[in-house]
Coordinates of C-alpha atoms in Angstrom, one line a residue:
M23 CA 0.2 0.0 0.3
K24 CA 1.0 3.5 -1.0
C25 CA 1.8 5.6 1.7
L26 CA 2.9 9.2 2.5
C27 CA 5.1 11.4 3.2
S28 CA 4.3 13.3 6.9
D29 CA 3.2 16.4 5.2
D30 CA 1.5 14.8 3.5
Q31 CA -0.4 13.3 6.1
L32 CA -0.7 16.2 7.8
R33 CA -2.9 17.4 4.7
V34 CA -4.4 14.6 4.9
D35 CA -5.6 14.6 8.8
E36 CA -7.0 18.0 8.3
L37 CA -9.1 17.6 5.6
V38 CA -10.7 14.4 7.7
Q39 CA -11.3 16.5 10.3
S40 CA -13.0 19.5 8.3
S41 CA -16.5 19.9 8.4
G42 CA -19.2 17.0 7.0
S43 CA -20.7 19.5 4.5
L44 CA -17.4 19.1 1.9
A45 CA -17.9 16.6 0.6
T46 CA -14.5 14.7 -0.2
K47 CA -13.8 15.7 -3.8
D48 CA -13.6 19.0 -2.2
C49 CA -11.3 17.5 1.3
L50 CA -8.3 16.7 -1.8
A51 CA -8.7 18.8 -4.3
G52 CA -5.1 20.3 -5.3
H53 CA -2.5 17.8 -4.7
Y54 CA -5.1 14.3 -4.9
S55 CA -7.2 15.8 -7.9
C56 CA -6.2 13.1 -10.6
R57 CA -7.0 10.5 -8.4
N58 CA -10.5 12.2 -6.1
R59 CA -11.5 12.0 -10.2
E60 CA -10.5 8.3 -10.2
V61 CA -12.6 7.5 -7.5
E62 CA -15.5 9.4 -8.1
R63 CA -16.0 7.9 -11.1
R64 CA -15.5 4.4 -9.9
V65 CA -18.5 5.0 -8.0
D66 CA -20.2 6.8 -10.5
T67 CA -19.8 3.6 -11.6
G68 CA -20.8 2.0 -8.7
N69 CA -17.9 -0.1 -8.5
I70 CA -17.3 0.5 -4.6
E71 CA -14.6 -1.8 -3.9
Q72 CA -12.2 0.3 -6.7
A73 CA -13.1 2.8 -5.3
E74 CA -12.3 2.0 -1.3
S75 CA -8.4 0.7 -3.0
S76 CA -7.9 4.0 -4.0
L77 CA -8.5 5.7 -1.3
R78 CA -6.7 4.0 0.3
E79 CA -3.8 3.5 -1.5
S80 CA -3.3 7.1 -2.7
L81 CA -4.4 8.4 1.7
C82 CA -2.3 5.8 3.7
L83 CA -6.0 4.3 5.4
N84 CA -7.6 1.5 6.2
D85 CA -10.1 -0.4 5.2
E86 CA -13.1 0.9 7.9
E87 CA -11.8 4.6 7.0
A88 CA -11.3 4.2 3.5
R89 CA -15.2 3.1 3.6
A90 CA -15.8 5.5 6.2
L91 CA -15.4 8.4 3.2
L92 CA -16.8 6.5 0.5
G93 CA -20.3 5.9 2.5
R94 CA -19.9 9.8 3.4
I95 CA -20.0 11.1 -0.5
E96 CA -23.1 8.5 -1.4
Y97 CA -24.7 9.7 1.3
Q98 CA -24.6 13.6 0.9
R99 CA -25.4 13.1 -2.9
G100 CA -28.9 11.2 -0.9
N101 CA -27.4 7.3 -2.3
V102 CA -29.1 6.9 1.0
E103 CA -28.5 2.8 0.3
A104 CA -25.9 3.1 -0.8
A105 CA -24.5 4.9 1.9
I106 CA -25.5 1.7 4.1
H107 CA -24.5 -0.8 1.4
V108 CA -20.7 0.7 1.7
F109 CA -21.3 2.0 6.2
D110 CA -21.8 -2.3 6.4
G111 CA -18.5 -3.3 5.4
I112 CA -16.9 -1.5 7.9
D113 CA -16.8 -4.0 11.3
L114 CA -18.2 -2.4 13.9
S115 CA -17.2 -5.1 16.5
S116 CA -13.1 -4.5 15.2
V117 CA -13.2 -0.8 15.6
A118 CA -15.1 0.0 18.5
P119 CA -12.0 -1.3 20.9
K120 CA -10.3 1.1 18.9
I121 CA -12.3 3.6 18.6
K122 CA -12.1 3.3 22.2
A123 CA -8.0 3.0 23.5
A124 CA -7.6 6.4 21.4
I125 CA -10.1 8.6 23.5
A126 CA -8.6 6.7 26.5
E127 CA -5.5 7.3 25.2
R128 CA -5.9 10.2 24.1
M129 CA -7.8 11.1 27.7
E130 CA -3.7 9.8 29.9
H131 CA -1.9 11.9 27.4
H132 CA -3.8 15.1 27.8
K133 CA -3.9 15.0 31.0
C134 CA 0.1 14.2 31.3
H135 CA 0.7 17.6 28.7
S136 CA 2.5 14.3 26.6
N137 CA 2.8 13.9 22.8
W138 CA 0.6 12.1 20.9
D139 CA 2.7 10.0 18.7
A140 CA 2.3 6.5 20.8
Q141 CA -1.4 6.9 20.4
P142 CA -3.2 3.0 18.7
M143 CA -5.8 5.4 16.4
S144 CA -5.7 9.5 15.6
I145 CA -8.7 11.5 16.8
H146 CA -9.0 12.3 13.0
A147 CA -9.7 9.0 12.8
V148 CA -11.6 8.5 15.5
S149 CA -13.9 11.3 13.7
L150 CA -14.2 9.4 10.5
L151 CA -15.3 6.4 12.1
V152 CA -17.9 8.2 14.5
E153 CA -19.2 10.2 11.8
A154 CA -20.3 6.6 10.1
V155 CA -22.2 5.3 12.6
Y156 CA -24.3 8.2 12.6
L157 CA -24.5 8.9 9.1
K158 CA -25.2 5.1 8.6
A159 CA -27.6 5.8 11.8
R160 CA -29.6 8.6 10.1
A161 CA -29.9 6.2 6.4
L162 CA -31.8 3.9 8.4
Q163 CA -34.0 6.5 10.1
D164 CA -34.5 8.2 6.0
L165 CA -35.5 3.7 4.8
G166 CA -37.6 3.8 7.3
R167 CA -35.4 1.4 10.0
F168 CA -35.5 3.0 13.3
K169 CA -34.9 -0.3 15.5
E170 CA -31.9 -0.8 13.5
A171 CA -30.9 3.0 12.9
A172 CA -31.1 3.4 17.3
Q173 CA -29.2 -0.1 17.5
S174 CA -26.2 1.5 15.6
C175 CA -26.6 4.6 17.0
G176 CA -26.2 3.0 20.7
I177 CA -22.7 0.9 19.9
F178 CA -20.8 3.6 19.3
L179 CA -22.6 5.8 22.1
N180 CA -21.4 2.3 24.3
S181 CA -18.0 2.7 22.9
I182 CA -18.2 6.2 23.5
E183 CA -19.4 6.3 27.1
S184 CA -16.6 3.7 28.4
A185 CA -13.9 5.3 27.5
L186 CA -15.0 8.5 29.9
H187 CA -15.6 9.6 33.3
D188 CA -15.2 12.0 36.3
D189 CA -12.3 13.7 35.2
L190 CA -13.2 14.5 31.7
P191 CA -11.4 18.0 30.4
G192 CA -14.2 19.8 29.8
N193 CA -13.0 20.9 26.4
F194 CA -11.4 17.2 25.6
I195 CA -13.0 17.1 22.4
T196 CA -14.7 20.7 21.7
D197 CA -11.7 21.7 19.5
N198 CA -12.1 18.6 16.5
K199 CA -15.5 17.3 15.2
L200 CA -16.3 14.5 16.8
Q201 CA -17.4 16.8 19.8
E202 CA -20.0 17.7 17.4
I203 CA -20.4 13.9 15.7
V204 CA -21.5 12.9 19.6
C205 CA -24.2 15.9 20.7
K206 CA -25.8 14.7 17.6
A207 CA -26.0 10.9 18.4
V208 CA -26.8 11.7 22.1
E209 CA -29.7 14.0 21.0
L210 CA -30.9 11.4 17.8
L211 CA -30.3 8.3 20.1
P212 CA -33.8 8.3 22.0
E213 CA -36.2 10.1 18.9
L214 CA -34.9 6.7 17.3
W215 CA -36.3 4.9 20.0
K216 CA -39.3 6.6 20.3
L217 CA -39.8 6.2 15.9
A218 CA -39.5 2.8 17.1
G219 CA -41.8 1.9 19.1
F220 CA -40.0 1.3 22.3
P221 CA -41.0 3.7 25.1
H222 CA -39.0 2.8 27.7
E223 CA -35.2 3.2 25.9
A224 CA -36.5 5.6 26.0
I225 CA -36.6 7.2 28.2
S226 CA -33.4 5.5 29.5
S227 CA -31.7 6.4 26.3
Y228 CA -32.6 10.5 27.3
R229 CA -31.6 9.7 31.3
R230 CA -28.3 8.7 29.7
A231 CA -27.5 11.7 27.9
L232 CA -29.1 14.0 31.0
L233 CA -26.6 12.0 32.8
G234 CA -23.1 11.5 31.6
H235 CA -20.4 12.9 30.8
W236 CA -20.9 13.9 27.3
N237 CA -19.7 17.6 27.6
L238 CA -23.0 18.6 26.0
D239 CA -23.9 23.2 25.3
D240 CA -26.5 24.5 27.0
V241 CA -28.6 24.3 24.9
T242 CA -28.5 21.2 23.6
M243 CA -29.4 19.7 27.0
A244 CA -31.7 21.8 27.7
K245 CA -33.6 21.2 24.3
I246 CA -33.1 16.8 25.1
Q247 CA -34.6 18.5 29.2
K248 CA -37.8 19.9 27.2
E249 CA -37.8 16.2 24.7
F250 CA -37.7 13.9 27.5
A251 CA -40.5 16.1 29.9
V252 CA -42.4 16.1 26.8
F253 CA -42.3 12.6 26.3
L254 CA -43.1 12.1 30.3
L255 CA -45.6 13.4 30.2
Y256 CA -47.7 13.0 26.5
G257 CA -46.2 9.4 26.2
G258 CA -48.5 7.2 27.5
C259 CA -45.6 5.8 29.0
D260 CA -45.5 4.7 32.7
A261 CA -41.9 5.2 33.3
S262 CA -40.0 3.5 35.7
P263 CA -38.3 5.0 39.1
P264 CA -34.1 6.2 37.8
N265 CA -31.8 3.5 38.9
V266 CA -31.2 4.0 42.8
H267 CA -27.7 3.4 42.3
S268 CA -26.6 5.2 39.7
Q269 CA -27.8 8.5 41.7
M270 CA -25.7 10.6 44.5
D271 CA -26.1 10.7 48.2
G272 CA -29.0 12.3 49.3
A273 CA -29.9 12.8 46.0
F274 CA -34.2 12.9 45.2
I275 CA -35.3 10.6 42.8
P276 CA -38.7 11.4 40.8
R277 CA -42.1 8.2 41.5
N278 CA -42.9 9.0 38.6
N279 CA -43.4 10.6 35.0
M280 CA -45.2 13.5 36.3
E281 CA -42.8 14.5 39.2
E282 CA -39.5 13.7 36.5
A283 CA -41.5 15.9 34.5
V284 CA -41.4 18.6 36.2
L285 CA -39.0 18.5 38.0
L286 CA -37.2 18.9 34.1
L287 CA -39.0 22.4 33.4
I288 CA -38.5 23.5 36.7
I289 CA -34.4 22.9 35.8
L290 CA -35.5 24.7 32.4
L291 CA -37.5 27.9 34.5
R292 CA -34.3 28.1 36.5
K293 CA -31.5 28.4 33.7
V294 CA -34.0 30.5 32.0
S295 CA -33.6 32.9 34.8
L296 CA -29.6 32.4 35.7
K297 CA -29.7 33.4 31.9
R298 CA -28.0 30.0 30.3
I299 CA -30.6 29.7 27.7
E300 CA -32.9 31.7 26.4
W301 CA -37.0 32.2 27.5
D302 CA -38.7 29.8 25.8
S303 CA -42.5 29.9 26.5
S304 CA -43.6 26.4 26.3
I305 CA -41.8 25.4 29.2
I306 CA -44.5 27.6 31.5
D307 CA -46.9 26.0 29.1
H308 CA -46.3 22.8 29.8
L309 CA -45.6 23.0 33.5
S310 CA -49.0 24.2 34.4
F311 CA -50.4 21.8 32.7
A312 CA -48.2 19.0 35.1
L313 CA -48.8 21.4 38.2
S314 CA -52.8 21.9 37.5
I315 CA -53.3 18.2 37.2
C316 CA -51.7 17.2 39.5
G317 CA -52.9 20.1 41.3
Q318 CA -50.6 22.0 42.4
L319 CA -52.3 25.2 41.2
S320 CA -49.8 27.1 44.2
S321 CA -46.4 25.4 43.2
L322 CA -47.6 26.8 39.5
A323 CA -48.2 30.6 41.0
G324 CA -44.4 30.1 43.2
Q325 CA -42.5 29.5 39.8
V326 CA -43.8 32.0 37.9
E327 CA -43.2 34.2 41.0
G328 CA -40.3 33.4 40.9
L329 CA -38.9 34.1 36.9
L330 CA -36.8 37.8 36.6
P331 CA -39.5 40.8 36.1
G332 CA -38.2 40.9 31.8
V333 CA -38.6 37.2 31.6
L334 CA -42.3 36.7 30.6
E335 CA -42.7 39.0 28.0
D336 CA -46.4 39.6 27.7
P337 CA -48.0 40.2 31.6
N338 CA -51.5 40.6 29.8
C339 CA -51.4 37.8 27.5
V340 CA -55.6 36.7 26.8
K341 CA -54.4 33.1 27.1
A342 CA -52.4 33.3 30.5
L343 CA -56.0 34.9 32.1
V344 CA -58.6 33.6 30.4
L345 CA -56.6 30.2 31.9
A346 CA -56.9 32.1 35.1
C347 CA -60.2 32.1 35.0
K348 CA -61.3 29.6 34.4
V349 CA -59.3 27.9 37.6
C350 CA -61.2 29.7 39.1
C351 CA -64.8 29.4 37.5
E352 CA -64.0 25.3 38.5
N353 CA -62.8 25.7 41.4
T354 CA -65.8 27.0 43.1
S355 CA -65.4 25.7 46.3
C356 CA -62.3 28.1 46.7
A357 CA -64.0 31.1 45.9
E358 CA -66.3 30.3 48.3
E359 CA -63.4 30.4 51.0
A360 CA -62.0 33.4 50.4
Q361 CA -65.1 35.1 50.1
A362 CA -66.1 34.5 53.8
R363 CA -63.2 35.0 54.8
S364 CA -63.3 38.7 52.4
S365 CA -66.4 39.2 53.9
S366 CA -66.6 43.0 54.8
S367 CA -68.8 42.8 57.6
D368 CA -67.9 39.9 61.0
S369 CA -71.5 39.3 61.3
E370 CA -71.7 38.3 57.9
R371 CA -67.8 36.3 58.0
V372 CA -68.8 34.3 60.9
S373 CA -72.6 33.3 59.9
R374 CA -70.6 31.5 56.6
Q375 CA -67.8 30.4 58.7
S376 CA -70.7 28.7 60.9
E377 CA -72.1 27.6 57.7
A378 CA -68.8 26.4 56.8
L379 CA -68.1 24.2 60.1
K380 CA -72.2 22.4 59.6
V381 CA -71.3 21.3 55.9
L382 CA -67.8 19.6 56.5
E383 CA -69.5 18.6 60.2
K384 CA -73.0 17.1 57.6
T385 CA -70.2 15.6 56.1
E386 CA -68.3 14.0 58.3
R387 CA -71.0 11.9 59.8
M388 CA -71.6 10.9 56.5
I389 CA -67.8 8.9 55.9
H390 CA -68.1 8.0 59.5
G391 CA -65.1 10.0 60.1
K392 CA -62.9 8.0 57.3
D393 CA -62.1 11.0 54.9
Y394 CA -58.1 12.4 55.9
K395 CA -59.5 15.8 54.1
T396 CA -62.8 15.9 56.0
I397 CA -61.3 15.3 59.5
F398 CA -58.4 17.9 57.9
N399 CA -60.8 20.8 57.6
L400 CA -63.1 20.4 60.3
S401 CA -59.1 20.0 62.6
L402 CA -58.1 23.2 60.5
E403 CA -61.7 25.3 60.9
H404 CA -62.4 24.7 64.5
A405 CA -58.4 26.0 64.8
E406 CA -58.9 29.0 63.3
Q407 CA -61.9 30.1 64.5
R408 CA -60.7 29.3 67.7
K409 CA -62.4 26.6 69.1
L410 CA -59.0 25.2 69.7
D411 CA -60.7 21.9 71.9
A412 CA -62.2 20.5 69.0
A413 CA -59.6 21.4 67.4
L414 CA -57.7 19.4 69.0
R415 CA -60.3 16.3 68.9
Y416 CA -59.7 16.6 65.7
A417 CA -56.4 16.6 65.2
K418 CA -56.0 13.2 67.0
Q419 CA -58.6 11.8 65.6
L420 CA -56.5 12.5 61.7
L421 CA -53.1 11.4 63.4
K422 CA -54.8 8.3 64.3
L423 CA -56.7 7.9 61.0
E424 CA -53.8 8.4 58.7
A425 CA -51.4 6.2 61.0
G426 CA -48.9 9.0 61.7
S427 CA -47.8 9.1 57.9
N428 CA -48.7 12.6 56.9
V429 CA -47.5 15.2 58.1
D430 CA -49.7 17.8 57.9
A431 CA -51.6 15.9 60.4
W432 CA -48.4 16.6 62.9
I433 CA -47.6 20.2 62.2
L434 CA -51.5 20.6 62.7
L435 CA -51.7 19.4 66.0
A436 CA -48.8 20.3 67.0
R437 CA -49.2 24.5 66.0
I438 CA -52.8 23.4 67.9
L439 CA -50.5 22.7 71.0
T440 CA -48.6 25.6 70.5
A441 CA -52.2 28.1 70.0
Q442 CA -52.9 26.5 73.2
K443 CA -49.8 27.9 74.8
R444 CA -48.7 23.9 75.6
F445 CA -45.3 24.5 74.0
V446 CA -43.6 21.8 75.6
D447 CA -46.7 19.5 74.9
A448 CA -46.1 21.0 71.2
E449 CA -41.9 20.0 70.5
T450 CA -42.8 16.5 71.7
I451 CA -44.7 16.0 68.8
I452 CA -42.5 17.2 66.5
N453 CA -39.4 15.4 67.4
A454 CA -41.9 12.7 67.2
A455 CA -42.7 13.1 63.5
L456 CA -39.3 14.2 63.2
E457 CA -38.2 10.1 63.6
Q458 CA -40.5 9.5 61.7
T459 CA -40.4 11.5 58.6
G460 CA -37.4 11.7 55.8
K461 CA -35.2 14.2 55.4
W462 CA -37.1 15.7 52.2
D463 CA -40.3 16.5 54.4
Q464 CA -38.7 18.1 57.5
G465 CA -39.0 21.9 56.7
E466 CA -42.3 22.5 57.7
L467 CA -41.8 20.2 60.6
L468 CA -38.5 22.3 61.6
Q469 CA -39.7 25.8 60.6
T470 CA -42.3 24.7 62.8
K471 CA -40.6 23.3 65.8
A472 CA -38.5 26.9 65.8
K473 CA -40.4 29.1 66.6
I474 CA -41.5 26.9 69.3
Q475 CA -38.3 27.7 70.7
I476 CA -38.7 30.9 70.3
A477 CA -42.1 31.0 71.8
K478 CA -40.5 29.2 75.2
G479 CA -37.4 31.2 75.0
Q480 CA -35.1 28.8 73.8
L481 CA -33.0 31.0 70.8
K482 CA -30.2 29.8 70.6
N483 CA -31.5 26.7 69.9
A484 CA -34.1 27.9 67.0
I485 CA -31.0 29.1 65.3
E486 CA -30.0 25.7 65.2
T487 CA -32.9 23.8 65.0
Y488 CA -33.1 26.8 61.4
T489 CA -28.9 26.4 60.5
H490 CA -30.3 22.6 60.3
L491 CA -33.1 23.6 58.0
L492 CA -31.1 25.7 55.9
A493 CA -28.4 23.0 55.0
I494 CA -31.9 20.8 53.9
I495 CA -32.5 22.8 51.7
Q496 CA -28.8 24.0 50.5
L497 CA -29.1 20.4 49.9
R498 CA -32.5 19.5 48.1
T499 CA -31.4 22.2 46.0
K500 CA -28.6 21.1 44.5
S501 CA -29.9 17.6 44.3
F502 CA -32.1 19.7 41.1
N503 CA -35.4 19.1 43.1
Y504 CA -35.9 23.3 43.1
G505 CA -39.7 24.2 43.9
L506 CA -40.6 20.3 43.7
M507 CA -41.5 19.4 47.1
S508 CA -44.5 21.1 46.7
L509 CA -45.5 17.9 44.9
K510 CA -46.6 16.8 47.8
G511 CA -48.2 19.7 49.6
G512 CA -45.3 21.2 51.4
K513 CA -44.2 25.3 50.6
S514 CA -41.5 25.3 48.2
D515 CA -38.0 25.0 49.0
R516 CA -37.6 28.8 48.1
S517 CA -40.7 30.1 50.1
L518 CA -39.1 27.9 52.9
E519 CA -35.7 29.3 52.2
I520 CA -36.7 32.9 52.5
Q521 CA -39.1 33.1 55.0
T522 CA -36.8 30.9 56.6
W523 CA -33.6 33.4 56.2
H524 CA -36.4 36.1 57.1
D525 CA -37.7 34.7 60.6
L526 CA -33.1 34.1 61.5
A527 CA -32.6 37.1 60.8
N528 CA -35.3 38.5 63.5
V529 CA -34.2 36.2 65.7
Y530 CA -30.8 37.9 65.3
I531 CA -32.2 40.9 65.8
S532 CA -34.0 40.2 68.4
M533 CA -30.7 39.6 70.5
S534 CA -29.1 43.1 69.4
L535 CA -27.1 41.0 67.0
W536 CA -26.8 43.4 63.6
R537 CA -24.0 41.4 61.9
E538 CA -25.3 38.4 61.7
A539 CA -28.6 39.4 61.0
E540 CA -27.3 41.6 57.8
I541 CA -25.9 38.9 57.0
C542 CA -29.0 37.3 56.4
L543 CA -30.7 40.1 54.9
S544 CA -27.6 39.5 52.4
N545 CA -28.5 36.2 51.4
L546 CA -32.2 36.5 51.0
K547 CA -31.4 39.6 48.8
D548 CA -29.7 36.9 46.7
I549 CA -32.1 34.7 46.8
C550 CA -34.9 36.7 46.4
P551 CA -34.4 40.8 45.0
Y552 CA -37.1 41.0 44.8
S553 CA -39.3 40.3 48.5
A554 CA -41.6 42.2 50.6
L555 CA -40.3 39.8 53.4
R556 CA -36.3 40.8 53.2
W557 CA -37.3 44.3 52.8
H558 CA -39.4 44.5 56.0
A559 CA -37.2 42.6 58.1
T560 CA -34.4 45.3 56.9
G561 CA -37.1 47.5 58.2
Q562 CA -37.5 46.0 61.4
L563 CA -33.3 46.0 61.9
Y564 CA -33.8 49.8 61.0
E565 CA -36.2 50.1 64.7
A566 CA -34.1 47.8 66.1
K567 CA -30.9 50.2 65.8
G568 CA -32.8 53.4 66.4
L569 CA -33.4 54.9 62.3
P570 CA -37.6 54.6 62.7
Q571 CA -37.2 57.3 59.3
E572 CA -34.6 54.3 57.4
A573 CA -37.1 52.4 58.9
L574 CA -40.1 53.5 57.2
G575 CA -39.0 53.6 53.4
A576 CA -37.8 49.7 54.0
Y577 CA -41.2 49.1 54.6
A578 CA -42.6 51.5 51.8
K579 CA -40.1 49.0 49.5
A580 CA -42.1 45.6 50.6
L581 CA -46.0 47.4 50.1
D582 CA -44.4 49.1 47.1
I583 CA -43.6 44.8 45.8
E584 CA -46.6 44.1 47.7
P585 CA -49.5 46.8 49.1
A586 CA -51.3 43.6 50.6
H587 CA -48.3 42.0 53.2
V588 CA -49.9 42.1 56.2
P589 CA -46.4 42.7 58.4
S590 CA -45.5 46.2 56.7
L591 CA -48.9 47.6 56.2
V592 CA -48.9 46.9 60.8
S593 CA -44.9 47.9 61.6
R594 CA -45.6 50.9 59.2
A595 CA -48.3 51.9 61.3
I596 CA -46.3 51.7 64.1
V597 CA -43.2 53.7 63.7
L598 CA -45.7 56.3 62.8
R599 CA -47.5 56.5 65.5
H600 CA -44.5 56.4 67.2
L601 CA -42.9 59.1 65.2
G602 CA -46.3 61.3 66.0
D603 CA -46.1 63.5 62.2
W604 CA -48.6 61.7 60.9
S605 CA -52.6 62.6 61.1
L606 CA -54.5 58.9 62.9
D607 CA -56.3 59.0 59.6
V608 CA -53.1 57.8 57.2
I609 CA -52.9 55.7 60.9
R610 CA -55.8 54.2 61.7
S611 CA -56.2 52.6 57.4
L612 CA -53.2 51.3 57.5
L613 CA -54.2 49.5 60.3
T614 CA -57.8 48.3 58.8
D615 CA -55.7 47.6 55.2
A616 CA -54.0 45.1 57.7
L617 CA -56.9 44.3 59.3
R618 CA -58.7 43.5 56.5
L619 CA -56.3 41.3 54.7
D620 CA -56.6 39.2 57.9
R621 CA -58.7 39.6 61.1
T622 CA -56.3 37.1 63.3
N623 CA -53.5 39.9 63.9
H624 CA -53.6 40.4 67.3
I625 CA -51.0 43.3 67.3
A626 CA -52.9 45.7 64.8
W627 CA -55.9 44.6 66.8
F628 CA -54.1 46.3 69.7
N629 CA -52.3 49.3 68.0
L630 CA -56.1 50.1 66.8
G631 CA -56.7 50.2 69.6
L632 CA -54.0 52.8 71.0
I633 CA -55.1 55.4 68.1
Y634 CA -59.2 54.5 69.4
K635 CA -58.1 55.6 72.8
A636 CA -55.9 58.3 72.4
E637 CA -58.9 60.1 70.2
G638 CA -60.3 60.4 73.7
A639 CA -64.0 59.2 75.8
R640 CA -65.8 59.3 71.8
S641 CA -63.7 56.2 70.9
A642 CA -63.4 54.5 74.4
L643 CA -66.0 52.4 72.9
E644 CA -64.1 50.6 70.4
A645 CA -61.1 51.3 72.1
A646 CA -62.0 48.8 74.1
E647 CA -63.1 45.9 71.5
C648 CA -59.9 46.1 69.9
F649 CA -57.3 45.6 73.4
Q650 CA -60.3 43.0 74.7
T651 CA -59.6 40.8 71.1
A652 CA -55.6 42.0 70.9
A653 CA -55.9 39.9 74.2
F654 CA -57.9 36.9 73.2
L655 CA -56.3 36.5 70.3
K656 CA -52.7 36.7 71.9
E657 CA -53.9 33.8 74.4
T658 CA -55.0 31.6 70.7
A659 CA -52.4 32.9 68.5
P660 CA -50.3 29.8 67.0
V661 CA -47.0 29.9 66.8
E662 CA -48.0 30.0 63.0
P663 CA -50.5 30.1 61.1
F664 CA -52.9 27.0 60.9
R665 CA -53.3 27.4 57.1

C-alpha cells in the first residue's frame, strides 16, 4: 500500500477534520485531484471496491476509514441505500474497541501533557469512523428502519461512554468534529427509539443523555430536557423510577412520570432565570399543565413569581388570563372560601364560617370519620375560629386515621397545641414527627420547631434548628429538587428558604446581633431581591437600631413590592404612631387595611385600640373592643399560622 510523506499526511488529517458538509472531492482537491476524479468515476459506475482501493492507496487509509469516506460521499449525494451498503462493510465489533482505546489514550496524554505519537488511532480517524456510524443511523432512519438505526447509534455511544469518566477535561473534544457528532448522536438516540416504538428504551436514552459525561452545551442539554419532559407528560408510557444506585447520596428520586417531568421543567425555568438559555414560553405551558393535573396551582404561581422581571414577554397575555379564569370558575370551593374570609362585616364572616362548619360536620357524619380531607378541614376550621378543644380532638383523630404517616397532620396538631400555650407538648409532637419522617419532608416540621423554641425563649436552640433547615434546603437544591417538594403538599424550597432567612434575621435582631442579621438579609437579597419579607426584616433591623426614618423607607419598599403585605402595613403604622408626625386617620387606614386582610393579627388590633384611645372618650368603646380582641387572639395565637 502506498503511503504519504509526513507533510502530506498532515494535510490529510486536516482535511478529514474538516466539516462533514464538505464533499470528499473538495477535501482531496489540489495534489490529489487526479486520484479523486478516479475515485468519483468509480463511485459513479458503482464499483465501490475499486473506489475504496483508490482511497486506501492515495491516502494511506485502512479499510474502515476508506469506507467511512465513501459512505459519506454516497449519503451526501442522497444515495441512502448505497451509503448503507458501504457502511455495512465497516466491522463495528473490531472498530469499537479501537475507538475506546484512542479516546482513553487521548485522555491520559491530555492529563500528562505529553505527545500523541504513541496513539493507536488518531483522533481524526476516530471522528471519521464515528461520523460513519452516525450517518449510517441517519440513513437507516431515512429508510424507516428505526430499530436498526437506534441499535447502530447505541453501539458507538457505548464505546464513547465507556471511555469517559468523571475527570474528563471540559475541552476534551471541543476542538474537533468528534464533539459535534457525539452531541448529535446523543440527541438522536431517544428519538430513534421513540420512532421504533420502544418507549422504555427512549426513556433510558434520555436519562443517559442527561446524566452522562458528554460535555453537552447548555442549548443542547435544554433541548433534550424539554423533549424528555414532553415525552413523560404525553408519551403514554409509565416510566419506572431512575436507578437509585446511579444517583448521588441524598439526591431526590422522582417516583413517577409527573414528578420527573416537573423536575425537568423547573430546571429549565431555573436556567432561564440564570440566563443560561433563552426564554421559551412552551416551558411554562407544559409546567402549567403538569401542576394543574397535580392540583398544585399554588406551586405554579410560585414558579411564575420566581421568574426575574422581563422574562415573561407578555404579562397581559389573553391566553393566560383565560386559563386563570377557567381555574377559578371550576374550583368553586376556593371561591367560596375566599368569599367567607374577605367578608366586609364580622357578622357576615361569622355566619359564613358557621355555615362551613355545619357542612363539614354533616359530611364527617356521613363518611363516619374515615375521610382524611374532611377531618383535616374540620380541625383546621375549628382552629382558625379559635375553638381549640374541638380542633385538637379532630387533629388527634386525624393522626390516628393516618397512623402518623402524614406530615400535615403532625404540623396541625403541634400548632394547635402552641395556640393552647402547651409548648413542651408541641415540641414533643414535632420531635416524634421528625423521627418518622424522611429528611425531604422535614422542612415545615423544623420551621415549626424553631418557632416553638423561640416561644420558649430558647433562641440559641432556634438558631441551630434554622441552620439545620437551611442545610436541608441547600442539599435539596443541589439535588435539582428546586421547588419540587410542593408536589407533596408542602412549601416550595424557595419560599421556605426565604421565610427561614427572614425568621433567622429576626432572631438575631432580637438578640442585638446586627452583623449576623445583616448576613441573613444579604442571603435573602441573593435568593430573591424582590421580596417584601426582606424589606420588612430590614425595617425591623433599622427600628432595633433606632433609625425610624430608614425603617419607614424599608416598609414602603416592601409595600411597593406587595401592597397587601400585612406585617409591613402594621409595622409602618406603628413607626408612624411613635413618630407622631402623621394624622391618626393615616395610621388607622394602614391598620384597618391590615385587618381587612388578616383578622387574626393581634398586633394590628392592639395598635388600632391605641389609636381609638388617643381620640378620647368618643372612641373609648371601640378601643376597649380592640384591646379585648387583641388579648383573645394573642392568647390563642399559634407560633405559625394554622393554614
